[in-house]
Amino acid sequence: GAGVSQSPSNKVTEKGKDVELRCDPISGHTALYWYRQSLGQGLEFLIYFQGNSAPDKSGLPSDRFSAERTGGSVSTLTIQRTQQEDSAVYLCASSFGRSNYGYTFGSGTRLTVV
Amino acid sequence: QKEVEQNSGPLSVPEGAIASLNCTYSDRGSQSFFWYRQYSGKSPELIMSIYSNGDKEDGRFTAQLNKASQYVSLLIRDSQPSDSATYLCAVRAGAGSYQLTFGKGTKLSVIP
């Protein structure tokens, strides 16, 4: 597609429920990144994919968080047993592999855990 | 721990003035530097990239890099109210690195 597409744009969920966030990167971009931005905070790195592999999962905050990417394209970030501290904007970005180019971000998913 | 530091602001400048945004980074091996603009409620948008010491100009924007001082800056000439946003500095480490480390951003307000 023309840009990075994320869905849903907004998600309100009850504490303890599982949620899935979807990212569809720019066509041809082999690298895909998930970041989290909490209110008034900076961008927190979560995970990086090169193709379907995730060489670095070190940013995932807990084992409740997982992510996968299939077909070198769409990625899903899953949060199990959501907690209120998971409330944030989850941003997906993509780029041409390990290039010198910056990322292109999607519009984000605003997750609210009540 | 790689760190990127920015003054959180807010930085207020009158319309038509030059806005100067600054960023320092801790990893001396960093090689790629980026400025993103983020409007309230929106996602970050890449506006400038710089890789070599010196200045890089693009329209009203100039990025400046000094690797010896581990310092990168963004100048916005003829500031407009539409430039009011949070500006994020991002740094990528050496060759083979993939992750961008972001500063927390400087909020710029351009007063008409």
PDB file of C-alpha atoms in Angstrom:
ATOM      1  CA  GLY A   1       0.000   0.000   0.000  1.00  0.00           C
ATOM      2  CA  ALA A   2       0.923   3.651  -0.148  1.00  0.00           C
ATOM      3  CA  GLY A   3       1.594   3.923   3.559  1.00  0.00           C
ATOM      4  CA  VAL A   4       1.819   1.879   6.727  1.00  0.00           C
ATOM      5  CA  SER A   5      -1.669   0.812   7.727  1.00  0.00           C
ATOM      6  CA  GLN A   6      -2.635  -0.031  11.296  1.00  0.00           C
ATOM      7  CA  SER A   7      -5.877  -1.356  12.681  1.00  0.00           C
ATOM      8  CA  PRO A   8      -7.865  -0.755  14.704  1.00  0.00           C
ATOM      9  CA  SER A   9      -7.202   2.950  15.147  1.00  0.00           C
ATOM     10  CA  ASN A  10      -8.748   2.857  18.607  1.00  0.00           C
ATOM     11  CA  LYS A  11      -9.332  -0.039  20.960  1.00  0.00           C
ATOM     12  CA  VAL A  12     -10.947   0.027  24.380  1.00  0.00           C
ATOM     13  CA  THR A  13     -10.716  -3.231  26.268  1.00  0.00           C
ATOM     14  CA  GLU A  14     -11.403  -4.495  29.738  1.00  0.00           C
ATOM     15  CA  LYS A  15      -8.543  -5.384  32.024  1.00  0.00           C
ATOM     16  CA  GLY A  16      -7.647  -9.044  31.617  1.00  0.00           C
ATOM     17  CA  LYS A  17      -8.801  -9.364  28.021  1.00  0.00           C
ATOM     18  CA  ASP A  18      -6.511 -10.182  25.103  1.00  0.00           C
ATOM     19  CA  VAL A  19      -6.061  -7.765  22.198  1.00  0.00           C
ATOM     20  CA  GLU A  20      -4.558  -8.029  18.725  1.00  0.00           C
ATOM     21  CA  LEU A  21      -3.109  -5.069  16.877  1.00  0.00           C
ATOM     22  CA  ARG A  22      -2.435  -5.282  13.171  1.00  0.00           C
ATOM     23  CA  CYS A  23       0.155  -3.616  10.948  1.00  0.00           C
ATOM     24  CA  ASP A  24       0.380  -3.706   7.167  1.00  0.00           C
ATOM     25  CA  PRO A  25       3.727  -2.193   6.086  1.00  0.00           C
ATOM     26  CA  ILE A  26       4.622  -0.377   2.898  1.00  0.00           C
ATOM     27  CA  SER A  27       4.936  -2.826   0.029  1.00  0.00           C
ATOM     28  CA  GLY A  28       8.559  -3.860  -0.432  1.00  0.00           C
ATOM     29  CA  HIS A  29       9.679  -2.816   3.033  1.00  0.00           C
ATOM     30  CA  THR A  30      11.400  -5.822   4.564  1.00  0.00           C
ATOM     31  CA  ALA A  31      11.926  -4.350   8.034  1.00  0.00           C
ATOM     32  CA  LEU A  32       9.031  -3.769  10.419  1.00  0.00           C
ATOM     33  CA  TYR A  33       9.122  -2.225  13.877  1.00  0.00           C
ATOM     34  CA  TRP A  34       6.718  -1.886  16.777  1.00  0.00           C
ATOM     35  CA  TYR A  35       7.026   1.021  19.197  1.00  0.00           C
ATOM     36  CA  ARG A  36       4.868   2.173  22.080  1.00  0.00           C
ATOM     37  CA  GLN A  37       4.223   5.768  23.111  1.00  0.00           C
ATOM     38  CA  SER A  38       2.644   6.471  26.457  1.00  0.00           C
ATOM     39  CA  LEU A  39       1.128   9.855  27.318  1.00  0.00           C
ATOM     40  CA  GLY A  40       3.917  12.385  27.665  1.00  0.00           C
ATOM     41  CA  GLN A  41       6.579   9.756  27.143  1.00  0.00           C
ATOM     42  CA  GLY A  42       9.009   9.014  24.376  1.00  0.00           C
ATOM     43  CA  LEU A  43       8.879   6.218  21.870  1.00  0.00           C
ATOM     44  CA  GLU A  44       9.646   2.850  23.451  1.00  0.00           C
ATOM     45  CA  PHE A  45      11.030   0.144  21.159  1.00  0.00           C
ATOM     46  CA  LEU A  46       9.200  -3.169  21.394  1.00  0.00           C
ATOM     47  CA  ILE A  47      10.293  -5.497  18.593  1.00  0.00           C
ATOM     48  CA  TYR A  48      11.879  -5.576  15.139  1.00  0.00           C
ATOM     49  CA  PHE A  49      11.241  -7.934  12.229  1.00  0.00           C
ATOM     50  CA  GLN A  50      13.488  -8.567   9.262  1.00  0.00           C
ATOM     51  CA  GLY A  51      11.320 -10.573   6.920  1.00  0.00           C
ATOM     52  CA  ASN A  52       9.393 -12.984   9.129  1.00  0.00           C
ATOM     53  CA  SER A  53      12.159 -13.253  11.724  1.00  0.00           C
ATOM     54  CA  ALA A  54      12.382 -11.225  14.899  1.00  0.00           C
ATOM     55  CA  PRO A  55      16.106 -10.898  15.706  1.00  0.00           C
ATOM     56  CA  ASP A  56      15.416  -8.606  18.629  1.00  0.00           C
ATOM     57  CA  LYS A  57      12.523  -9.096  21.038  1.00  0.00           C
ATOM     58  CA  SER A  58      14.299  -7.415  23.921  1.00  0.00           C
ATOM     59  CA  GLY A  59      11.903  -4.491  24.082  1.00  0.00           C
ATOM     60  CA  LEU A  60       8.811  -6.538  24.795  1.00  0.00           C
ATOM     61  CA  PRO A  61       7.813  -5.469  28.342  1.00  0.00           C
ATOM     62  CA  SER A  62       6.642  -8.875  29.541  1.00  0.00           C
ATOM     63  CA  ASP A  63       5.733 -12.365  28.366  1.00  0.00           C
ATOM     64  CA  ARG A  64       2.167 -11.127  27.923  1.00  0.00           C
ATOM     65  CA  PHE A  65       3.371  -9.429  24.753  1.00  0.00           C
ATOM     66  CA  SER A  66       4.061 -11.358  21.562  1.00  0.00           C
ATOM     67  CA  ALA A  67       4.284 -10.544  17.881  1.00  0.00           C
ATOM     68  CA  GLU A  68       4.460 -12.354  14.607  1.00  0.00           C
ATOM     69  CA  ARG A  69       4.858 -11.506  10.967  1.00  0.00           C
ATOM     70  CA  THR A  70       3.725 -13.645   8.095  1.00  0.00           C
ATOM     71  CA  GLY A  71       4.605 -13.611   4.411  1.00  0.00           C
ATOM     72  CA  GLY A  72       7.128 -10.871   5.050  1.00  0.00           C
ATOM     73  CA  SER A  73       4.233  -8.473   5.234  1.00  0.00           C
ATOM     74  CA  VAL A  74       1.471  -8.145   7.833  1.00  0.00           C
ATOM     75  CA  SER A  75       2.412  -8.204  11.503  1.00  0.00           C
ATOM     76  CA  THR A  76       0.249  -8.760  14.549  1.00  0.00           C
ATOM     77  CA  LEU A  77       1.107  -7.611  18.070  1.00  0.00           C
ATOM     78  CA  THR A  78      -0.806  -9.537  20.716  1.00  0.00           C
ATOM     79  CA  ILE A  79      -1.188  -8.469  24.320  1.00  0.00           C
ATOM     80  CA  GLN A  80      -2.619 -11.103  26.641  1.00  0.00           C
ATOM     81  CA  ARG A  81      -4.371 -10.398  29.936  1.00  0.00           C
ATOM     82  CA  THR A  82      -4.184  -6.652  29.395  1.00  0.00           C
ATOM     83  CA  GLN A  83      -3.339  -4.367  32.293  1.00  0.00           C
ATOM     84  CA  GLN A  84      -4.036  -0.651  32.719  1.00  0.00           C
ATOM     85  CA  GLU A  85      -0.346   0.145  32.268  1.00  0.00           C
ATOM     86  CA  ASP A  86      -0.607  -1.274  28.751  1.00  0.00           C
ATOM     87  CA  SER A  87      -2.680   1.766  27.762  1.00  0.00           C
ATOM     88  CA  ALA A  88      -0.679   3.639  25.127  1.00  0.00           C
ATOM     89  CA  VAL A  89      -0.450   4.356  21.423  1.00  0.00           C
ATOM     90  CA  TYR A  90       1.127   1.420  19.621  1.00  0.00           C
ATOM     91  CA  LEU A  91       3.005   2.531  16.528  1.00  0.00           C
ATOM     92  CA  CYS A  92       4.181   0.362  13.686  1.00  0.00           C
ATOM     93  CA  ALA A  93       6.859   1.471  11.243  1.00  0.00           C
ATOM     94  CA  SER A  94       8.568  -0.044   8.232  1.00  0.00           C
ATOM     95  CA  SER A  95      11.724   0.580   6.209  1.00  0.00           C
ATOM     96  CA  PHE A  96      13.881  -0.909   3.481  1.00  0.00           C
ATOM     97  CA  GLY A  97      15.812  -3.389   5.588  1.00  0.00           C
ATOM     98  CA  ARG A  98      18.959  -2.239   7.313  1.00  0.00           C
ATOM     99  CA  SER A  99      19.073   0.938   5.335  1.00  0.00           C
ATOM    100  CA  ASN A 100      20.140   4.397   6.194  1.00  0.00           C
ATOM    101  CA  TYR A 101      16.624   5.589   5.667  1.00  0.00           C
ATOM    102  CA  GLY A 102      14.409   6.527   8.528  1.00  0.00           C
ATOM    103  CA  TYR A 103      11.233   4.699   9.298  1.00  0.00           C
ATOM    104  CA  THR A 104       7.773   5.467   7.975  1.00  0.00           C
ATOM    105  CA  PHE A 105       5.219   5.225  10.761  1.00  0.00           C
ATOM    106  CA  GLY A 106       1.618   4.162  10.615  1.00  0.00           C
ATOM    107  CA  SER A 107      -1.098   6.215  12.262  1.00  0.00           C
ATOM    108  CA  GLY A 108      -1.038   4.030  15.357  1.00  0.00           C
ATOM    109  CA  THR A 109      -3.513   2.145  17.503  1.00  0.00           C
ATOM    110  CA  ARG A 110      -4.654   3.913  20.666  1.00  0.00           C
ATOM    111  CA  LEU A 111      -5.214   1.206  23.269  1.00  0.00           C
ATOM    112  CA  THR A 112      -7.175   2.006  26.411  1.00  0.00           C
ATOM    113  CA  VAL A 113      -7.489  -0.636  29.116  1.00  0.00           C
ATOM    114  CA  VAL A 114     -10.330   0.045  31.537  1.00  0.00           C
TER     115      VAL A 114
ATOM    116  CA  GLN B   1      22.355   2.224  27.441  1.00  0.00           C
ATOM    117  CA  LYS B   2      22.077   4.404  24.373  1.00  0.00           C
ATOM    118  CA  GLU B   3      20.493   7.740  25.226  1.00  0.00           C
ATOM    119  CA  VAL B   4      19.163  10.637  23.210  1.00  0.00           C
ATOM    120  CA  GLU B   5      18.489  13.837  25.115  1.00  0.00           C
ATOM    121  CA  GLN B   6      16.314  16.764  24.119  1.00  0.00           C
ATOM    122  CA  ASN B   7      15.037  19.782  25.978  1.00  0.00           C
ATOM    123  CA  SER B   8      11.329  19.076  26.479  1.00  0.00           C
ATOM    124  CA  GLY B   9      10.373  22.731  26.062  1.00  0.00           C
ATOM    125  CA  PRO B  10       7.985  24.193  25.325  1.00  0.00           C
ATOM    126  CA  LEU B  11      10.003  26.379  23.016  1.00  0.00           C
ATOM    127  CA  SER B  12       8.039  29.446  21.977  1.00  0.00           C
ATOM    128  CA  VAL B  13       9.090  31.578  19.022  1.00  0.00           C
ATOM    129  CA  PRO B  14       7.273  34.372  17.181  1.00  0.00           C
ATOM    130  CA  GLU B  15       6.081  33.794  13.646  1.00  0.00           C
ATOM    131  CA  GLY B  16       8.861  34.474  11.150  1.00  0.00           C
ATOM    132  CA  ALA B  17      11.682  33.810  13.621  1.00  0.00           C
ATOM    133  CA  ILE B  18      14.239  30.997  13.567  1.00  0.00           C
ATOM    134  CA  ALA B  19      13.488  28.051  15.831  1.00  0.00           C
ATOM    135  CA  SER B  20      16.511  26.099  17.054  1.00  0.00           C
ATOM    136  CA  LEU B  21      16.036  22.564  18.373  1.00  0.00           C
ATOM    137  CA  ASN B  22      18.884  20.636  19.933  1.00  0.00           C
ATOM    138  CA  CYS B  23      19.705  17.013  20.634  1.00  0.00           C
ATOM    139  CA  THR B  24      22.647  15.173  22.199  1.00  0.00           C
ATOM    140  CA  TYR B  25      23.349  11.468  22.055  1.00  0.00           C
ATOM    141  CA  SER B  26      25.499   9.148  24.113  1.00  0.00           C
ATOM    142  CA  ASP B  27      26.644   6.489  21.607  1.00  0.00           C
ATOM    143  CA  ARG B  28      29.759   7.825  19.910  1.00  0.00           C
ATOM    144  CA  GLY B  29      29.442   5.138  17.220  1.00  0.00           C
ATOM    145  CA  SER B  30      26.099   6.485  15.992  1.00  0.00           C
ATOM    146  CA  GLN B  31      26.029   7.068  12.276  1.00  0.00           C
ATOM    147  CA  SER B  32      22.536   8.106  11.189  1.00  0.00           C
ATOM    148  CA  PHE B  33      20.450  10.926  12.578  1.00  0.00           C
ATOM    149  CA  PHE B  34      16.846  11.860  11.959  1.00  0.00           C
ATOM    150  CA  TRP B  35      14.335  14.519  12.870  1.00  0.00           C
ATOM    151  CA  TYR B  36      10.665  13.658  13.104  1.00  0.00           C
ATOM    152  CA  ARG B  37       7.744  16.036  13.530  1.00  0.00           C
ATOM    153  CA  GLN B  38       4.749  14.887  15.541  1.00  0.00           C
ATOM    154  CA  TYR B  39       1.546  16.867  15.631  1.00  0.00           C
ATOM    155  CA  SER B  40      -0.692  16.344  18.636  1.00  0.00           C
ATOM    156  CA  GLY B  41      -2.614  13.099  18.295  1.00  0.00           C
ATOM    157  CA  LYS B  42      -0.735  12.085  15.159  1.00  0.00           C
ATOM    158  CA  SER B  43       2.145   9.741  14.414  1.00  0.00           C
ATOM    159  CA  PRO B  44       5.740  10.906  13.834  1.00  0.00           C
ATOM    160  CA  GLU B  45       6.618  12.114  10.338  1.00  0.00           C
ATOM    161  CA  LEU B  46      10.196  12.047   9.041  1.00  0.00           C
ATOM    162  CA  ILE B  47      11.325  15.525   8.001  1.00  0.00           C
ATOM    163  CA  MET B  48      15.134  15.403   7.886  1.00  0.00           C
ATOM    164  CA  SER B  49      17.993  12.937   7.898  1.00  0.00           C
ATOM    165  CA  ILE B  50      21.707  13.640   8.208  1.00  0.00           C
ATOM    166  CA  TYR B  51      24.712  11.335   8.170  1.00  0.00           C
ATOM    167  CA  SER B  52      27.829  13.524   7.813  1.00  0.00           C
ATOM    168  CA  ASN B  53      29.229  16.361   9.868  1.00  0.00           C
ATOM    169  CA  GLY B  54      28.051  19.761   8.756  1.00  0.00           C
ATOM    170  CA  ASP B  55      24.790  21.228   7.568  1.00  0.00           C
ATOM    171  CA  LYS B  56      22.037  19.818   5.400  1.00  0.00           C
ATOM    172  CA  GLU B  57      19.338  22.139   4.113  1.00  0.00           C
ATOM    173  CA  ASP B  58      15.870  21.278   2.840  1.00  0.00           C
ATOM    174  CA  GLY B  59      13.591  24.233   2.285  1.00  0.00           C
ATOM    175  CA  ARG B  60      13.106  26.078   5.564  1.00  0.00           C
ATOM    176  CA  PHE B  61      14.758  23.255   7.529  1.00  0.00           C
ATOM    177  CA  THR B  62      18.477  22.863   8.232  1.00  0.00           C
ATOM    178  CA  ALA B  63      19.917  19.914  10.126  1.00  0.00           C
ATOM    179  CA  GLN B  64      23.350  20.305  11.696  1.00  0.00           C
ATOM    180  CA  LEU B  65      25.565  17.462  12.891  1.00  0.00           C
ATOM    181  CA  ASN B  66      28.721  17.554  15.006  1.00  0.00           C
ATOM    182  CA  LYS B  67      29.860  14.011  15.757  1.00  0.00           C
ATOM    183  CA  ALA B  68      32.816  15.142  17.857  1.00  0.00           C
ATOM    184  CA  SER B  69      30.428  16.921  20.218  1.00  0.00           C
ATOM    185  CA  GLN B  70      27.728  14.241  19.798  1.00  0.00           C
ATOM    186  CA  TYR B  71      25.271  16.954  18.941  1.00  0.00           C
ATOM    187  CA  VAL B  72      22.626  17.342  16.280  1.00  0.00           C
ATOM    188  CA  SER B  73      20.307  20.272  15.768  1.00  0.00           C
ATOM    189  CA  LEU B  74      17.395  21.376  13.626  1.00  0.00           C
ATOM    190  CA  LEU B  75      16.865  24.962  12.546  1.00  0.00           C
ATOM    191  CA  ILE B  76      13.506  26.095  11.212  1.00  0.00           C
ATOM    192  CA  ARG B  77      13.675  29.414   9.376  1.00  0.00           C
ATOM    193  CA  ASP B  78      10.682  31.725   8.919  1.00  0.00           C
ATOM    194  CA  SER B  79       8.730  29.705  11.496  1.00  0.00           C
ATOM    195  CA  GLN B  80       5.014  29.364  10.833  1.00  0.00           C
ATOM    196  CA  PRO B  81       2.165  28.521  13.217  1.00  0.00           C
ATOM    197  CA  SER B  82       1.807  25.271  11.264  1.00  0.00           C
ATOM    198  CA  ASP B  83       5.281  24.306  12.509  1.00  0.00           C
ATOM    199  CA  SER B  84       3.882  24.047  16.043  1.00  0.00           C
ATOM    200  CA  ALA B  85       4.450  20.417  16.973  1.00  0.00           C
ATOM    201  CA  THR B  86       6.739  18.151  18.955  1.00  0.00           C
ATOM    202  CA  TYR B  87      10.057  17.470  17.254  1.00  0.00           C
ATOM    203  CA  LEU B  88      11.701  14.113  17.913  1.00  0.00           C
ATOM    204  CA  CYS B  89      15.393  13.443  17.437  1.00  0.00           C
ATOM    205  CA  ALA B  90      16.262   9.853  16.508  1.00  0.00           C
ATOM    206  CA  VAL B  91      19.648   8.177  16.295  1.00  0.00           C
ATOM    207  CA  ARG B  92      20.758   4.931  14.736  1.00  0.00           C
ATOM    208  CA  ALA B  93      23.963   3.247  15.930  1.00  0.00           C
ATOM    209  CA  GLY B  94      26.701   1.923  13.668  1.00  0.00           C
ATOM    210  CA  ALA B  95      26.654  -0.193  10.522  1.00  0.00           C
ATOM    211  CA  GLY B  96      24.344  -3.155  10.801  1.00  0.00           C
ATOM    212  CA  SER B  97      22.194  -1.535  13.432  1.00  0.00           C
ATOM    213  CA  TYR B  98      18.499  -1.297  12.785  1.00  0.00           C
ATOM    214  CA  GLN B  99      16.921   0.261  15.820  1.00  0.00           C
ATOM    215  CA  LEU B 100      16.292   3.978  16.119  1.00  0.00           C
ATOM    216  CA  THR B 101      16.585   5.426  19.596  1.00  0.00           C
ATOM    217  CA  PHE B 102      14.308   8.413  20.056  1.00  0.00           C
ATOM    218  CA  GLY B 103      14.532  11.404  22.329  1.00  0.00           C
ATOM    219  CA  LYS B 104      11.418  12.435  24.219  1.00  0.00           C
ATOM    220  CA  GLY B 105      10.933  15.407  21.945  1.00  0.00           C
ATOM    221  CA  THR B 106      10.847  19.189  22.130  1.00  0.00           C
ATOM    222  CA  LYS B 107       7.481  20.896  21.918  1.00  0.00           C
ATOM    223  CA  LEU B 108       7.619  23.936  19.645  1.00  0.00           C
ATOM    224  CA  SER B 109       4.997  26.651  19.700  1.00  0.00           C
ATOM    225  CA  VAL B 110       5.058  29.340  16.995  1.00  0.00           C
ATOM    226  CA  ILE B 111       3.140  32.405  18.114  1.00  0.00           C
ATOM    227  CA  PRO B 112       1.304  34.349  15.370  1.00  0.00           C
TER     228      PRO B 112
END
